[in-house]
Amino acid sequence: MKLATLPNGTREGRLVVVSRDLQSAVDASAVAPSLRAALDNWAAAEPGLLALSAQLSAGDAKGVFDFDPTQALAPLPRSHQFVDASGFLSHGDIMEKAYNLTVKKTPGVPILVPRQGDDFRGPHADFEFPDQDDQCDFEGEFAVITDDVPMGATPEQALSCIRLVTILNDVSMRKHLFREIQMGFGLIQAKPATIFAPVVVTPDELGTAWRDGRVHLDMRVSRNGEWFGNPNGREMNWSFGEMISHIAYNRRLGTGFVLGSGTVSNRDYGRVGSACLAERRAIEALEHGDSKTAFIHHGESLRFEVFGDDGQSVFGAIDVRFVGTADKRAE
């Protein structure tokens, strides 16, 4: 089952069920007015949403319309809690070697950071940032959205609480990152709003690509229409279930909790490229002694997309143009 959120003048938007090929959709407001409402009462909402999805697939749904991902909001426009992980150790290893970083790691413990959850951006809306000297970067990630997770949940229990899967672009401003890390508290100016794909899917929609609590598919990234990388999600060092279990050790997680995987990164980066600009710059520094790939400038565009084994786009594309705040105000 695939779900999306379209604008309707409210903060939460209206929920729609989307066809597997992402070409058509049907309004789901009779079941739940928004994805937030559906998640808050998933046991009651899921059967009705599945029925709409089946009708849409069979050509029996009423009120079918063309699905336009350029009009979509983030599927869940805001969340009470968003945590981002650094689930791919290969990414951290590259950065540490290139810049002689000393990161205090605890074996077996994932690196996690609380993030902003009140302003999730849609997949095609222009993304504004004030200053090109902020060293704008991107990080292609997989993400999951959960139902309520009880305190002390095991990895298996936590995995069973995952309701939806999607992808995101974790925008980073590298100029501020090390300064804020060295101050010893959280990331603020280094981590502005996050951009989400137009569609979320239930885990079963991924078929055999969803196993071991990981997405075994390529994250395809292009910059200004040129290939940047296609690392695969299978190399995540902790499963989503393991990371959620770690977070839930001494707390309950409320429905709508969002967990990002961290930058998708593979050991074979020479062949598959990267899903993060800073990672490519670090590889250049390691291999050539200098980083030559520039950070994102105003006017550039990025595209992130994942294709299933059937060749179809799974979540739709994140396809965003980066602009200056002055340019945005002038529109």
Coordinates of N, CA and C in Angstrom, one line a residue, residues 83-303:
V83 N 14.2 11.3 14.9 CA 15.6 11.0 15.3 C 16.3 10.6 14.0
D84 N 17.5 11.1 13.9 CA 18.4 10.6 12.7 C 19.5 9.8 13.2
A85 N 19.8 8.8 12.5 CA 20.9 7.9 12.9 C 22.1 8.1 12.0
S86 N 23.2 7.5 12.3 CA 24.4 7.3 11.5 C 24.6 5.8 11.4
G87 N 23.6 5.2 10.6 CA 23.5 3.7 10.6 C 24.5 3.0 9.7
F88 N 25.2 3.8 8.8 CA 26.2 3.2 7.9 C 27.6 3.6 8.4
L89 N 28.3 2.6 9.0 CA 29.6 3.0 9.6 C 30.6 3.3 8.5
S90 N 30.4 2.8 7.3 CA 31.3 3.1 6.2 C 31.4 4.6 5.9
H91 N 30.2 5.3 6.1 CA 30.2 6.8 5.9 C 31.1 7.5 7.0
G92 N 30.9 7.1 8.2 CA 31.7 7.7 9.3 C 33.1 7.4 9.2
D93 N 33.5 6.2 8.8 CA 34.9 5.8 8.6 C 35.6 6.6 7.6
I94 N 34.9 6.9 6.5 CA 35.5 7.7 5.4 C 35.8 9.1 5.9
M95 N 34.8 9.7 6.6 CA 34.9 11.0 7.1 C 36.0 11.1 8.2
E96 N 36.1 10.1 9.1 CA 37.1 10.2 10.1 C 38.5 10.0 9.5
K97 N 38.7 9.2 8.5 CA 40.0 9.0 7.9 C 40.5 10.3 7.2
A98 N 39.5 10.9 6.5 CA 39.9 12.0 5.6 C 40.2 13.3 6.5
Y99 N 39.6 13.4 7.6 CA 39.7 14.7 8.4 C 40.3 14.4 9.7
N100 N 40.9 13.2 9.9 CA 41.6 12.9 11.2 C 40.7 13.2 12.4
L101 N 39.5 12.8 12.3 CA 38.5 13.0 13.4 C 38.6 11.9 14.4
T102 N 38.4 12.2 15.7 CA 38.4 11.3 16.7 C 36.9 11.2 17.3
V103 N 36.2 10.2 17.0 CA 34.9 10.0 17.4 C 34.8 8.9 18.5
K104 N 34.3 9.3 19.6 CA 34.2 8.4 20.8 C 33.0 7.5 20.5
K105 N 33.2 6.3 20.1 CA 32.2 5.3 19.8 C 32.1 4.2 20.9
T106 N 30.9 3.8 21.2 CA 30.7 2.6 22.1 C 30.3 1.4 21.2
P107 N 31.1 0.4 21.2 CA 30.9 -0.8 20.3 C 29.4 -1.3 20.5
G108 N 28.8 -1.4 19.3 CA 27.4 -2.0 19.4 C 26.3 -0.9 19.6
V109 N 26.7 0.3 19.8 CA 25.7 1.4 20.1 C 25.6 2.3 18.9
P110 N 24.4 2.5 18.3 CA 24.3 3.3 17.2 C 24.4 4.8 17.5
I111 N 24.9 5.6 16.6 CA 25.0 7.1 16.8 C 23.7 7.7 16.4
L112 N 23.0 8.4 17.3 CA 21.7 9.0 17.0 C 21.7 10.4 17.5
V113 N 20.8 11.2 16.8 CA 20.7 12.6 17.2 C 19.2 13.1 17.0
P114 N 18.7 13.7 18.0 CA 17.3 14.3 17.8 C 17.3 15.4 16.8
R115 N 16.2 15.4 16.0 CA 16.1 16.4 14.9 C 14.8 17.2 15.0
Q116 N 14.8 18.2 14.1 CA 13.6 19.0 14.0 C 12.5 18.2 13.3
G117 N 11.3 18.2 13.9 CA 10.2 17.4 13.3 C 9.0 18.3 13.0
D118 N 9.1 19.6 13.1 CA 7.9 20.4 12.9 C 7.8 21.1 11.5
D119 N 8.7 20.7 10.6 CA 8.7 21.4 9.3 C 9.3 20.5 8.2
F120 N 8.6 19.3 8.0 CA 9.1 18.4 6.9 C 8.7 19.0 5.6
R121 N 9.6 19.0 4.7 CA 9.3 19.7 3.4 C 8.9 18.6 2.3
G122 N 8.1 19.1 1.4 CA 7.7 18.3 0.3 C 8.8 18.0 -0.7
P123 N 8.5 17.0 -1.6 CA 9.6 16.5 -2.5 C 9.9 17.4 -3.7
H124 N 9.1 18.4 -4.0 CA 9.4 19.2 -5.2 C 9.4 20.7 -4.9
A125 N 9.1 21.1 -3.6 CA 9.1 22.5 -3.3 C 10.6 23.0 -3.2
D126 N 10.8 24.3 -3.7 CA 12.1 24.9 -3.7 C 12.6 24.9 -2.2
F127 N 13.9 24.6 -2.0 CA 14.4 24.7 -0.7 C 15.3 25.9 -0.6
E128 N 15.0 26.8 0.3 CA 15.7 28.0 0.4 C 16.7 28.0 1.6
F129 N 17.9 28.5 1.4 CA 18.9 28.7 2.5 C 19.6 30.0 2.3
P130 N 20.0 30.7 3.4 CA 20.4 32.1 3.3 C 21.7 32.4 2.6
D131 N 22.7 31.6 2.8 CA 24.1 32.0 2.4 C 24.8 30.8 1.8
Q132 N 25.3 31.0 0.6 CA 26.0 29.9 -0.1 C 27.3 29.5 0.7
D133 N 27.8 30.4 1.5 CA 29.0 30.1 2.3 C 28.7 29.1 3.5
D134 N 27.4 28.8 3.6 CA 27.0 27.8 4.7 C 27.4 26.4 4.3
Q135 N 27.9 26.2 3.1 CA 28.4 24.9 2.7 C 27.2 23.9 2.7
C136 N 26.2 24.2 1.9 CA 25.0 23.3 1.8 C 25.4 21.9 1.3
D137 N 24.9 20.9 2.0 CA 25.2 19.5 1.6 C 23.9 18.7 1.6
F138 N 23.9 17.5 1.2 CA 22.8 16.6 1.2 C 23.2 15.2 1.7
E139 N 22.2 14.5 2.2 CA 22.4 13.1 2.6 C 21.1 12.3 2.3
G140 N 21.3 11.4 1.3 CA 20.2 10.5 1.0 C 20.0 9.4 2.0
E141 N 18.8 9.3 2.5 CA 18.6 8.3 3.6 C 17.2 7.5 3.4
F142 N 17.2 6.3 3.9 CA 15.9 5.7 4.1 C 15.3 6.1 5.5
A143 N 14.0 5.9 5.6 CA 13.4 6.3 6.9 C 12.2 5.5 7.1
V144 N 11.8 5.3 8.4 CA 10.6 4.6 8.8 C 9.8 5.4 9.7
I145 N 8.5 5.1 9.7 CA 7.5 5.8 10.6 C 6.8 4.7 11.4
T146 N 6.7 4.8 12.7 CA 6.2 3.8 13.6 C 4.9 4.1 14.2
D147 N 4.3 3.0 14.7 CA 3.1 3.1 15.6 C 3.7 3.3 17.0
D148 N 2.9 3.2 18.0 CA 3.4 3.3 19.4 C 4.4 2.2 19.6
V149 N 5.5 2.5 20.2 CA 6.6 1.6 20.6 C 6.7 1.5 22.1
P150 N 6.5 0.4 22.7 CA 6.5 0.3 24.2 C 8.0 0.5 24.7
M151 N 8.1 1.0 25.9 CA 9.4 1.1 26.5 C 10.0 -0.3 26.7
G152 N 11.3 -0.5 26.4 CA 11.9 -1.8 26.6 C 11.6 -2.7 25.4
A153 N 11.1 -2.3 24.3 CA 10.8 -3.2 23.2 C 12.1 -3.8 22.7
T154 N 12.0 -5.1 22.4 CA 13.1 -5.8 21.8 C 13.3 -5.4 20.3
P155 N 14.4 -5.7 19.7 CA 14.5 -5.3 18.2 C 13.4 -5.9 17.4
E156 N 13.0 -7.2 17.7 CA 11.9 -7.8 17.0 C 10.6 -7.1 17.2
Q157 N 10.3 -6.7 18.5 CA 9.1 -6.0 18.8 C 9.1 -4.6 18.1
A158 N 10.2 -4.0 18.2 CA 10.3 -2.6 17.6 C 10.1 -2.7 16.0
L159 N 10.7 -3.8 15.4 CA 10.5 -3.9 14.0 C 9.0 -4.1 13.6
S160 N 8.3 -4.8 14.5 CA 6.9 -5.0 14.2 C 6.1 -3.8 14.3
C161 N 6.6 -2.7 14.9 CA 5.9 -1.5 15.1 C 6.1 -0.5 13.9
I162 N 6.9 -0.9 13.0 CA 7.2 0.0 11.8 C 5.9 -0.2 10.9
R163 N 5.4 1.0 10.6 CA 4.2 1.0 9.7 C 4.5 1.4 8.3
L164 N 5.4 2.3 8.1 CA 5.7 2.9 6.8 C 7.2 3.1 6.6
V165 N 7.5 3.1 5.3 CA 8.9 3.3 4.9 C 8.9 4.4 3.8
T166 N 10.0 5.2 3.8 CA 10.2 6.2 2.7 C 11.6 6.6 2.6
I167 N 11.9 7.6 1.9 CA 13.3 8.2 1.8 C 13.2 9.6 2.1
L168 N 14.4 10.2 2.4 CA 14.5 11.6 2.7 C 15.8 12.2 2.3
N169 N 15.9 13.5 2.2 CA 17.2 14.2 2.0 C 17.4 15.0 3.3
D170 N 18.4 14.6 4.0 CA 18.8 15.2 5.2 C 19.8 16.4 4.9
V171 N 19.2 17.6 4.7 CA 20.0 18.7 4.3 C 20.9 19.1 5.5
S172 N 22.2 19.4 5.1 CA 23.2 19.8 6.1 C 23.9 21.1 5.7
M173 N 24.3 21.9 6.7 CA 25.1 23.1 6.4 C 26.4 22.8 7.1
R174 N 27.4 22.4 6.4 CA 28.7 21.9 6.9 C 29.5 23.0 7.6
K175 N 29.3 24.3 7.2 CA 30.0 25.4 7.9 C 29.7 25.4 9.4
H176 N 28.5 25.0 9.8 CA 28.1 25.1 11.2 C 28.3 23.8 11.9
L177 N 28.5 22.7 11.2 CA 28.4 21.4 11.8 C 29.5 21.2 12.9
F178 N 30.8 21.3 12.5 CA 31.8 21.1 13.5 C 31.8 22.0 14.7
R179 N 31.4 23.3 14.4 CA 31.3 24.3 15.5 C 30.3 23.8 16.5
E180 N 29.1 23.3 16.0 CA 28.1 22.9 17.0 C 28.4 21.6 17.7
I181 N 29.1 20.7 17.0 CA 29.5 19.5 17.6 C 30.5 19.7 18.7
Q182 N 31.4 20.6 18.5 CA 32.4 20.9 19.5 C 31.9 21.7 20.7
M183 N 30.7 22.3 20.5 CA 30.1 22.9 21.7 C 29.4 21.9 22.6
G184 N 29.2 20.7 22.1 CA 28.8 19.6 23.0 C 27.3 19.4 23.1
F185 N 26.5 20.2 22.4 CA 25.1 19.9 22.5 C 24.6 19.6 21.1
G186 N 23.3 19.9 20.8 CA 22.7 19.4 19.6 C 23.0 20.3 18.4
L187 N 22.6 19.8 17.2 CA 22.8 20.5 15.9 C 21.6 21.4 15.6
I188 N 21.8 22.7 15.4 CA 20.7 23.6 15.1 C 20.9 24.2 13.8
Q189 N 21.8 25.1 13.6 CA 22.0 25.8 12.3 C 22.6 24.8 11.3
A190 N 23.3 23.7 11.7 CA 23.8 22.7 10.8 C 22.8 21.9 10.2
K191 N 21.6 21.8 10.8 CA 20.6 20.9 10.3 C 19.2 21.6 10.2
P192 N 19.0 22.2 9.0 CA 17.7 22.8 8.8 C 16.6 21.8 8.5
A193 N 15.6 22.2 7.8 CA 14.4 21.3 7.5 C 14.9 20.1 6.6
T194 N 14.1 19.0 6.7 CA 14.4 17.8 6.0 C 13.3 17.6 4.9
I195 N 13.8 17.1 3.8 CA 12.9 16.9 2.6 C 12.5 15.4 2.4
F196 N 11.2 15.2 2.2 CA 10.8 13.8 2.1 C 10.2 13.5 0.7
A197 N 10.3 12.2 0.4 CA 9.7 11.7 -0.9 C 8.2 11.9 -0.9
P198 N 7.5 11.9 -2.0 CA 6.1 12.1 -2.0 C 5.2 11.0 -1.4
V199 N 5.8 9.7 -1.4 CA 5.0 8.6 -1.0 C 5.7 7.8 0.1
V200 N 4.9 7.3 1.0 CA 5.3 6.3 2.0 C 4.6 5.0 1.6
V201 N 5.3 3.9 2.0 CA 4.8 2.6 1.6 C 4.8 1.7 2.9
T202 N 3.9 0.7 2.9 CA 3.9 -0.3 4.0 C 5.1 -1.2 3.7
P203 N 5.7 -1.8 4.7 CA 6.9 -2.6 4.4 C 6.6 -3.8 3.4
D204 N 5.4 -4.3 3.4 CA 5.2 -5.5 2.5 C 5.2 -5.0 1.1
E205 N 5.1 -3.7 0.8 CA 5.1 -3.2 -0.6 C 6.5 -3.4 -1.1
L206 N 7.5 -3.5 -0.3 CA 8.9 -3.7 -0.7 C 9.3 -5.1 -1.1
G207 N 8.4 -6.1 -0.7 CA 8.6 -7.5 -1.0 C 9.9 -8.0 -0.4
T208 N 10.7 -8.7 -1.1 CA 11.9 -9.3 -0.6 C 13.0 -8.2 -0.3
A209 N 12.8 -7.0 -0.8 CA 13.8 -5.9 -0.6 C 13.7 -5.5 0.9
W210 N 12.7 -5.8 1.6 CA 12.6 -5.5 3.0 C 12.9 -6.7 3.8
R211 N 14.1 -6.8 4.3 CA 14.4 -8.0 5.1 C 15.6 -7.6 6.1
D212 N 15.6 -8.2 7.2 CA 16.6 -7.9 8.2 C 16.4 -6.5 8.7
G213 N 15.2 -5.9 8.6 CA 15.0 -4.6 9.1 C 15.8 -3.5 8.2
R214 N 16.1 -3.8 7.0 CA 16.8 -3.0 6.1 C 16.1 -2.9 4.7
V215 N 16.4 -1.9 4.0 CA 15.9 -1.8 2.6 C 17.0 -2.1 1.7
H216 N 16.9 -3.3 1.0 CA 17.9 -3.8 0.1 C 17.7 -3.3 -1.3
L217 N 17.8 -2.0 -1.5 CA 17.6 -1.3 -2.8 C 18.6 -0.2 -2.9
D218 N 18.9 0.2 -4.1 CA 19.8 1.3 -4.3 C 19.1 2.7 -4.1
M219 N 19.9 3.6 -3.5 CA 19.5 5.0 -3.4 C 20.2 5.8 -4.5
R220 N 19.4 6.1 -5.6 CA 20.0 6.7 -6.7 C 19.9 8.3 -6.6
V221 N 21.1 8.9 -6.7 CA 21.2 10.3 -6.5 C 21.8 11.0 -7.7
S222 N 21.2 12.1 -8.1 CA 21.8 12.9 -9.2 C 21.8 14.3 -8.8
R223 N 22.8 15.0 -9.3 CA 23.0 16.4 -9.1 C 23.0 17.2 -10.4
N224 N 22.1 18.1 -10.6 CA 21.9 18.8 -11.8 C 21.8 17.9 -13.0
G225 N 21.1 16.7 -12.8 CA 20.9 15.8 -13.9 C 22.1 14.8 -14.1
E226 N 23.2 14.9 -13.3 CA 24.3 14.0 -13.5 C 24.4 13.0 -12.4
W227 N 24.7 11.8 -12.7 CA 24.8 10.7 -11.7 C 25.8 11.1 -10.6
F228 N 25.4 10.9 -9.3 CA 26.2 11.1 -8.2 C 26.5 9.9 -7.4
G229 N 25.6 8.9 -7.4 CA 25.8 7.7 -6.7 C 24.6 6.8 -6.6
N230 N 24.8 5.5 -6.3 CA 23.6 4.6 -6.1 C 24.0 3.6 -5.1
P231 N 24.4 4.0 -3.8 CA 24.7 3.0 -2.8 C 23.4 2.3 -2.4
N232 N 23.6 1.1 -1.8 CA 22.5 0.2 -1.5 C 22.2 0.2 0.0
G233 N 21.0 0.1 0.5 CA 20.6 0.1 1.9 C 21.0 -1.1 2.6
R234 N 21.4 -2.2 2.0 CA 21.6 -3.5 2.7 C 22.8 -3.4 3.6
E235 N 23.7 -2.5 3.5 CA 24.9 -2.4 4.3 C 24.7 -1.6 5.6
M236 N 23.5 -1.3 6.0 CA 23.3 -0.6 7.2 C 23.7 -1.5 8.4
N237 N 24.5 -0.9 9.3 CA 25.2 -1.8 10.3 C 24.2 -2.2 11.4
W238 N 23.2 -1.4 11.7 CA 22.1 -1.7 12.6 C 20.8 -1.8 11.8
S239 N 20.0 -2.7 12.1 CA 18.6 -2.7 11.5 C 17.8 -1.6 12.1
F240 N 16.7 -1.3 11.5 CA 15.8 -0.3 12.0 C 15.2 -0.8 13.3
G241 N 15.0 -2.1 13.4 CA 14.5 -2.6 14.7 C 15.5 -2.4 15.8
E242 N 16.7 -2.7 15.6 CA 17.8 -2.5 16.6 C 17.9 -1.1 17.1
M243 N 17.8 -0.2 16.1 CA 18.0 1.2 16.5 C 16.8 1.7 17.3
I244 N 15.6 1.3 16.8 CA 14.4 1.7 17.6 C 14.4 1.1 19.0
S245 N 14.8 -0.1 19.1 CA 14.9 -0.7 20.4 C 15.8 0.0 21.3
H246 N 17.0 0.4 20.8 CA 17.9 1.2 21.6 C 17.3 2.5 22.1
I247 N 16.6 3.2 21.2 CA 16.0 4.5 21.6 C 14.9 4.2 22.7
A248 N 14.2 3.1 22.5 CA 13.0 2.8 23.4 C 13.5 2.1 24.7
Y249 N 14.8 2.0 25.0 CA 15.3 1.4 26.2 C 14.6 1.9 27.5
N250 N 14.5 3.2 27.6 CA 13.9 3.7 28.8 C 12.8 4.8 28.5
R251 N 12.2 4.6 27.4 CA 11.1 5.6 27.0 C 10.1 4.9 26.1
R252 N 8.9 5.4 26.1 CA 7.9 5.0 25.1 C 8.1 6.0 23.9
L253 N 7.8 5.4 22.7 CA 7.8 6.2 21.5 C 6.4 6.3 20.9
G254 N 5.9 7.5 20.7 CA 4.6 7.7 20.3 C 4.4 7.5 18.8
T255 N 3.2 7.2 18.4 CA 2.9 6.9 17.0 C 3.3 8.1 16.1
G256 N 3.8 7.9 15.0 CA 4.3 8.9 14.1 C 5.8 9.2 14.3
F257 N 6.4 8.4 15.2 CA 7.9 8.6 15.4 C 8.6 8.3 14.1
V258 N 9.5 9.2 13.7 CA 10.3 9.0 12.5 C 11.8 8.8 12.8
L259 N 12.3 7.7 12.1 CA 13.7 7.4 12.3 C 14.4 7.4 10.9
G260 N 15.4 8.2 10.7 CA 16.2 8.2 9.5 C 17.4 7.3 9.7
S261 N 17.8 6.7 8.6 CA 18.9 5.7 8.6 C 20.3 6.3 8.7
G262 N 20.4 7.5 8.4 CA 21.7 8.1 8.1 C 22.1 7.9 6.7
T263 N 23.1 8.6 6.3 CA 23.6 8.6 4.9 C 23.8 7.2 4.4
V264 N 23.1 6.8 3.3 CA 23.4 5.5 2.7 C 24.8 5.5 2.1
S265 N 25.6 4.5 2.6 CA 27.0 4.4 2.2 C 27.4 3.0 2.1
N266 N 28.2 2.7 1.1 CA 28.7 1.4 0.9 C 30.3 1.3 0.9
R267 N 30.8 0.2 1.2 CA 32.3 0.1 1.2 C 32.8 0.2 -0.2
D268 N 32.1 -0.2 -1.2 CA 32.5 -0.2 -2.5 C 32.2 1.2 -3.2
Y269 N 32.6 2.2 -2.5 CA 32.2 3.6 -3.0 C 32.8 4.0 -4.3
G270 N 34.0 3.3 -4.6 CA 34.6 3.6 -5.9 C 33.7 3.2 -7.1
R271 N 32.9 2.2 -6.9 CA 32.0 1.8 -7.9 C 30.6 2.4 -7.8
V272 N 30.0 2.5 -6.6 CA 28.6 2.9 -6.5 C 28.5 4.4 -6.1
G273 N 29.6 5.1 -5.9 CA 29.5 6.5 -5.6 C 28.9 6.8 -4.2
S274 N 28.4 8.0 -4.0 CA 27.9 8.4 -2.7 C 26.5 9.0 -2.8
A275 N 25.9 9.1 -1.6 CA 24.6 9.8 -1.4 C 24.7 11.0 -0.6
C276 N 26.0 11.5 -0.5 CA 26.3 12.6 0.4 C 27.5 13.4 -0.3
L277 N 27.4 14.7 -0.4 CA 28.4 15.5 -0.9 C 29.7 15.5 -0.1
A278 N 29.6 15.6 1.2 CA 30.7 15.6 2.1 C 31.5 14.3 2.0
E279 N 30.8 13.2 1.8 CA 31.5 11.9 1.7 C 32.3 11.9 0.4
R280 N 31.8 12.4 -0.7 CA 32.6 12.4 -1.9 C 33.8 13.3 -1.7
R281 N 33.6 14.5 -1.1 CA 34.7 15.4 -0.8 C 35.8 14.7 0.1
A282 N 35.4 13.9 1.0 CA 36.3 13.1 1.9 C 37.1 12.1 1.1
I283 N 36.4 11.4 0.2 CA 37.0 10.4 -0.7 C 38.1 11.1 -1.6
E284 N 37.7 12.2 -2.1 CA 38.7 13.0 -2.9 C 39.9 13.4 -2.1
A285 N 39.7 13.8 -0.9 CA 40.8 14.2 0.0 C 41.7 13.0 0.3
L286 N 41.1 11.8 0.5 CA 41.9 10.6 0.7 C 42.7 10.1 -0.5
E287 N 42.0 10.2 -1.7 CA 42.6 9.7 -2.9 C 43.5 10.6 -3.6
H288 N 43.2 11.9 -3.5 CA 44.0 12.9 -4.3 C 44.6 14.0 -3.4
G289 N 44.3 14.0 -2.1 CA 44.9 15.0 -1.2 C 44.2 16.3 -1.2
D290 N 43.1 16.4 -1.9 CA 42.3 17.7 -1.9 C 40.9 17.4 -2.3
S291 N 39.9 18.2 -1.8 CA 38.5 18.0 -2.2 C 38.2 19.1 -3.3
K292 N 37.7 18.6 -4.4 CA 37.4 19.5 -5.5 C 35.9 19.7 -5.8
T293 N 35.1 18.8 -5.3 CA 33.6 18.9 -5.6 C 33.0 20.0 -4.7
A294 N 32.4 21.0 -5.3 CA 31.9 22.1 -4.6 C 30.6 21.8 -3.8
F295 N 30.3 22.5 -2.8 CA 29.1 22.4 -2.0 C 28.0 23.0 -2.9
I296 N 26.7 22.8 -2.5 CA 25.5 23.2 -3.3 C 25.4 24.7 -3.3
H297 N 25.2 25.2 -4.5 CA 25.0 26.7 -4.7 C 23.5 26.9 -5.1
H298 N 23.1 28.1 -4.9 CA 21.7 28.5 -5.3 C 21.5 28.2 -6.7
G299 N 20.4 27.7 -7.1 CA 20.0 27.4 -8.4 C 20.3 25.9 -8.8
E300 N 21.0 25.2 -8.0 CA 21.3 23.8 -8.3 C 20.1 22.9 -7.9
S301 N 20.0 21.7 -8.5 CA 18.9 20.7 -8.2 C 19.5 19.4 -7.9
L302 N 18.7 18.7 -7.0 CA 19.1 17.3 -6.6 C 17.9 16.4 -6.8
R303 N 18.2 15.1 -7.1 CA 17.1 14.1 -7.3 C 17.6 12.9 -6.6

